[in-house]
């Protein structure tokens, strides 16, 4: 199967590249802005016609779009997450043999959802902020394109290679700096929210599964349960061996490194989906900002991914965050 991969240099894209290149059943071509790409092309400035000509030359059976931006100005986000998707869809429509499209969306498209309840693909999206809005616009373009297409709505991705601007990329860098400088504290934003953390390698497996499937429409990709960000932070602190404290800036709550493990704080079965489990209910007054997004609860209903892709997570959260620390600590 011939696959054209877009966005191979990003956090998710790098893992997708690793996953696809070892698959002898796939012939992978990478399109992107960097010299390392097989085809140099900028999705935010290039025309659909020019991209269609590349598609005709490569003749991919599947196009995987991992390209996009997570941070930046509203203009940057719209160009990367919406305009670029419009270019991809139009180019595939114009090509001689329109390929199947697998597009990477985001759980941020849902916006605030009821606490304690897994969110299904049928939920009405109500994103907050430019990132969620720009990603939802891209998803809507894909769904309205008339193409053979699926959107994987990915929840909170963790794992080795996490960007330093991400929640746990920032914490890992803070822990490394504190250990190097013998500092007693690491400062973080509010960690009271609940998130559905999924390892980037599991996401890459889901993308591969979607590429060779016939599934269409939106499919949630997550672990299937919610974990409080503060409890996940404890796992990363423990992996680092840091004996100081993590101080949450907004609430001045100290997270001791030696506090009890997740089981003592009501977080069941980290890293493994429990059928029927809805996770811990947010307590009153805990609707606080995590990583700049005012969404206190996020948990995926993953039944569609299981039923239509035959996919479920394999990497436990403890292992994922341990690998975040290992990668950070070994970075030169």
PDB file of N, CA, C and O in Angstrom, residues 154-182:
ATOM      1  N   UNK A 154      -7.899  12.725  18.684  1.00  0.00           N
ATOM      2  CA  UNK A 154      -6.922  12.243  19.656  1.00  0.00           C
ATOM      3  C   UNK A 154      -7.031  13.046  20.948  1.00  0.00           C
ATOM      4  O   UNK A 154      -7.111  14.283  20.930  1.00  0.00           O
ATOM      5  N   UNK A 155      -6.997  12.328  22.081  1.00  0.00           N
ATOM      6  CA  UNK A 155      -7.093  12.990  23.387  1.00  0.00           C
ATOM      7  C   UNK A 155      -5.702  13.437  23.838  1.00  0.00           C
ATOM      8  O   UNK A 155      -4.894  13.819  22.992  1.00  0.00           O
ATOM      9  N   UNK A 156      -5.395  13.442  25.113  1.00  0.00           N
ATOM     10  CA  UNK A 156      -4.190  14.117  25.614  1.00  0.00           C
ATOM     11  C   UNK A 156      -2.964  13.222  25.464  1.00  0.00           C
ATOM     12  O   UNK A 156      -2.760  12.288  26.235  1.00  0.00           O
ATOM     13  N   UNK A 157      -2.134  13.538  24.485  1.00  0.00           N
ATOM     14  CA  UNK A 157      -1.016  12.685  24.102  1.00  0.00           C
ATOM     15  C   UNK A 157       0.182  12.927  25.011  1.00  0.00           C
ATOM     16  O   UNK A 157       0.578  14.073  25.262  1.00  0.00           O
ATOM     17  N   UNK A 158       0.766  11.846  25.503  1.00  0.00           N
ATOM     18  CA  UNK A 158       1.972  11.897  26.318  1.00  0.00           C
ATOM     19  C   UNK A 158       2.962  10.892  25.754  1.00  0.00           C
ATOM     20  O   UNK A 158       2.640  10.122  24.858  1.00  0.00           O
ATOM     21  N   UNK A 159       4.179  10.896  26.306  1.00  0.00           N
ATOM     22  CA  UNK A 159       5.173   9.930  25.880  1.00  0.00           C
ATOM     23  C   UNK A 159       6.469  10.595  25.484  1.00  0.00           C
ATOM     24  O   UNK A 159       6.571  11.832  25.462  1.00  0.00           O
ATOM     25  N   UNK A 160       7.483   9.802  25.168  1.00  0.00           N
ATOM     26  CA  UNK A 160       8.794  10.359  24.828  1.00  0.00           C
ATOM     27  C   UNK A 160       8.709  11.284  23.622  1.00  0.00           C
ATOM     28  O   UNK A 160       7.999  11.012  22.667  1.00  0.00           O
ATOM     29  N   UNK A 161       9.446  12.385  23.703  1.00  0.00           N
ATOM     30  CA  UNK A 161       9.398  13.383  22.647  1.00  0.00           C
ATOM     31  C   UNK A 161       8.353  14.445  22.864  1.00  0.00           C
ATOM     32  O   UNK A 161       8.158  15.315  22.002  1.00  0.00           O
ATOM     33  N   UNK A 162       7.679  14.424  24.028  1.00  0.00           N
ATOM     34  CA  UNK A 162       6.655  15.435  24.313  1.00  0.00           C
ATOM     35  C   UNK A 162       7.255  16.838  24.213  1.00  0.00           C
ATOM     36  O   UNK A 162       8.324  17.097  24.773  1.00  0.00           O
ATOM     37  N   UNK A 163       6.615  17.756  23.513  1.00  0.00           N
ATOM     38  CA  UNK A 163       7.157  19.115  23.373  1.00  0.00           C
ATOM     39  C   UNK A 163       7.332  19.789  24.736  1.00  0.00           C
ATOM     40  O   UNK A 163       6.538  19.559  25.660  1.00  0.00           O
ATOM     41  N   UNK A 164       8.341  20.620  24.855  1.00  0.00           N
ATOM     42  CA  UNK A 164       8.585  21.304  26.120  1.00  0.00           C
ATOM     43  C   UNK A 164       7.465  22.274  26.464  1.00  0.00           C
ATOM     44  O   UNK A 164       7.313  22.651  27.629  1.00  0.00           O
ATOM     45  N   UNK A 165       6.668  22.666  25.471  1.00  0.00           N
ATOM     46  CA  UNK A 165       5.536  23.551  25.749  1.00  0.00           C
ATOM     47  C   UNK A 165       4.319  22.783  26.262  1.00  0.00           C
ATOM     48  O   UNK A 165       3.371  23.391  26.752  1.00  0.00           O
ATOM     49  N   UNK A 166       4.342  21.453  26.170  1.00  0.00           N
ATOM     50  CA  UNK A 166       3.235  20.662  26.677  1.00  0.00           C
ATOM     51  C   UNK A 166       3.332  20.535  28.188  1.00  0.00           C
ATOM     52  O   UNK A 166       4.362  20.834  28.798  1.00  0.00           O
ATOM     53  N   UNK A 167       2.247  20.045  28.810  1.00  0.00           N
ATOM     54  CA  UNK A 167       2.196  20.000  30.266  1.00  0.00           C
ATOM     55  C   UNK A 167       3.333  19.171  30.853  1.00  0.00           C
ATOM     56  O   UNK A 167       4.087  19.630  31.713  1.00  0.00           O
ATOM     57  N   UNK A 168       3.503  17.942  30.372  1.00  0.00           N
ATOM     58  CA  UNK A 168       4.510  17.071  30.966  1.00  0.00           C
ATOM     59  C   UNK A 168       5.885  17.281  30.358  1.00  0.00           C
ATOM     60  O   UNK A 168       6.897  16.943  30.988  1.00  0.00           O
ATOM     61  N   UNK A 169       5.954  17.829  29.160  1.00  0.00           N
ATOM     62  CA  UNK A 169       7.247  18.265  28.639  1.00  0.00           C
ATOM     63  C   UNK A 169       7.810  19.383  29.493  1.00  0.00           C
ATOM     64  O   UNK A 169       9.006  19.409  29.820  1.00  0.00           O
ATOM     65  N   UNK A 170       6.936  20.302  29.893  1.00  0.00           N
ATOM     66  CA  UNK A 170       7.348  21.397  30.766  1.00  0.00           C
ATOM     67  C   UNK A 170       7.762  20.892  32.140  1.00  0.00           C
ATOM     68  O   UNK A 170       8.781  21.320  32.687  1.00  0.00           O
ATOM     69  N   UNK A 171       6.981  19.963  32.703  1.00  0.00           N
ATOM     70  CA  UNK A 171       7.319  19.439  34.019  1.00  0.00           C
ATOM     71  C   UNK A 171       8.644  18.683  33.975  1.00  0.00           C
ATOM     72  O   UNK A 171       9.480  18.824  34.881  1.00  0.00           O
ATOM     73  N   UNK A 172       8.851  17.862  32.953  1.00  0.00           N
ATOM     74  CA  UNK A 172      10.103  17.111  32.849  1.00  0.00           C
ATOM     75  C   UNK A 172      11.295  18.044  32.760  1.00  0.00           C
ATOM     76  O   UNK A 172      12.333  17.822  33.417  1.00  0.00           O
ATOM     77  N   UNK A 173      11.177  19.115  31.964  1.00  0.00           N
ATOM     78  CA  UNK A 173      12.274  20.074  31.869  1.00  0.00           C
ATOM     79  C   UNK A 173      12.502  20.785  33.196  1.00  0.00           C
ATOM     80  O   UNK A 173      13.635  21.034  33.608  1.00  0.00           O
ATOM     81  N   UNK A 174      11.406  21.103  33.892  1.00  0.00           N
ATOM     82  CA  UNK A 174      11.530  21.748  35.194  1.00  0.00           C
ATOM     83  C   UNK A 174      12.211  20.849  36.209  1.00  0.00           C
ATOM     84  O   UNK A 174      13.041  21.291  37.009  1.00  0.00           O
ATOM     85  N   UNK A 175      11.868  19.567  36.189  1.00  0.00           N
ATOM     86  CA  UNK A 175      12.493  18.611  37.105  1.00  0.00           C
ATOM     87  C   UNK A 175      13.978  18.447  36.791  1.00  0.00           C
ATOM     88  O   UNK A 175      14.823  18.401  37.705  1.00  0.00           O
ATOM     89  N   UNK A 176      14.305  18.374  35.539  1.00  0.00           N
ATOM     90  CA  UNK A 176      15.710  18.249  35.147  1.00  0.00           C
ATOM     91  C   UNK A 176      16.508  19.465  35.605  1.00  0.00           C
ATOM     92  O   UNK A 176      17.610  19.323  36.164  1.00  0.00           O
ATOM     93  N   UNK A 177      15.958  20.641  35.393  1.00  0.00           N
ATOM     94  CA  UNK A 177      16.649  21.868  35.802  1.00  0.00           C
ATOM     95  C   UNK A 177      16.813  21.924  37.315  1.00  0.00           C
ATOM     96  O   UNK A 177      17.871  22.301  37.835  1.00  0.00           O
ATOM     97  N   UNK A 178      15.737  21.538  38.032  1.00  0.00           N
ATOM     98  CA  UNK A 178      15.806  21.567  39.495  1.00  0.00           C
ATOM     99  C   UNK A 178      16.864  20.605  40.023  1.00  0.00           C
ATOM    100  O   UNK A 178      17.597  20.920  40.980  1.00  0.00           O
ATOM    101  N   UNK A 179      16.965  19.429  39.421  1.00  0.00           N
ATOM    102  CA  UNK A 179      17.964  18.459  39.858  1.00  0.00           C
ATOM    103  C   UNK A 179      19.375  18.940  39.540  1.00  0.00           C
ATOM    104  O   UNK A 179      20.299  18.755  40.343  1.00  0.00           O
ATOM    105  N   UNK A 180      19.551  19.560  38.378  1.00  0.00           N
ATOM    106  CA  UNK A 180      20.869  20.059  38.005  1.00  0.00           C
ATOM    107  C   UNK A 180      21.324  21.207  38.898  1.00  0.00           C
ATOM    108  O   UNK A 180      22.511  21.331  39.211  1.00  0.00           O
ATOM    109  N   UNK A 181      20.366  22.028  39.330  1.00  0.00           N
ATOM    110  CA  UNK A 181      20.699  23.225  40.121  1.00  0.00           C
ATOM    111  C   UNK A 181      20.461  23.033  41.614  1.00  0.00           C
ATOM    112  O   UNK A 181      20.618  23.979  42.385  1.00  0.00           O
ATOM    113  N   UNK A 182      20.055  21.838  41.988  1.00  0.00           N
ATOM    114  CA  UNK A 182      19.767  21.526  43.390  1.00  0.00           C
ATOM    115  C   UNK A 182      18.706  22.469  43.951  1.00  0.00           C
ATOM    116  O   UNK A 182      18.831  22.991  45.063  1.00  0.00           O
TER     117      UNK A 182
END
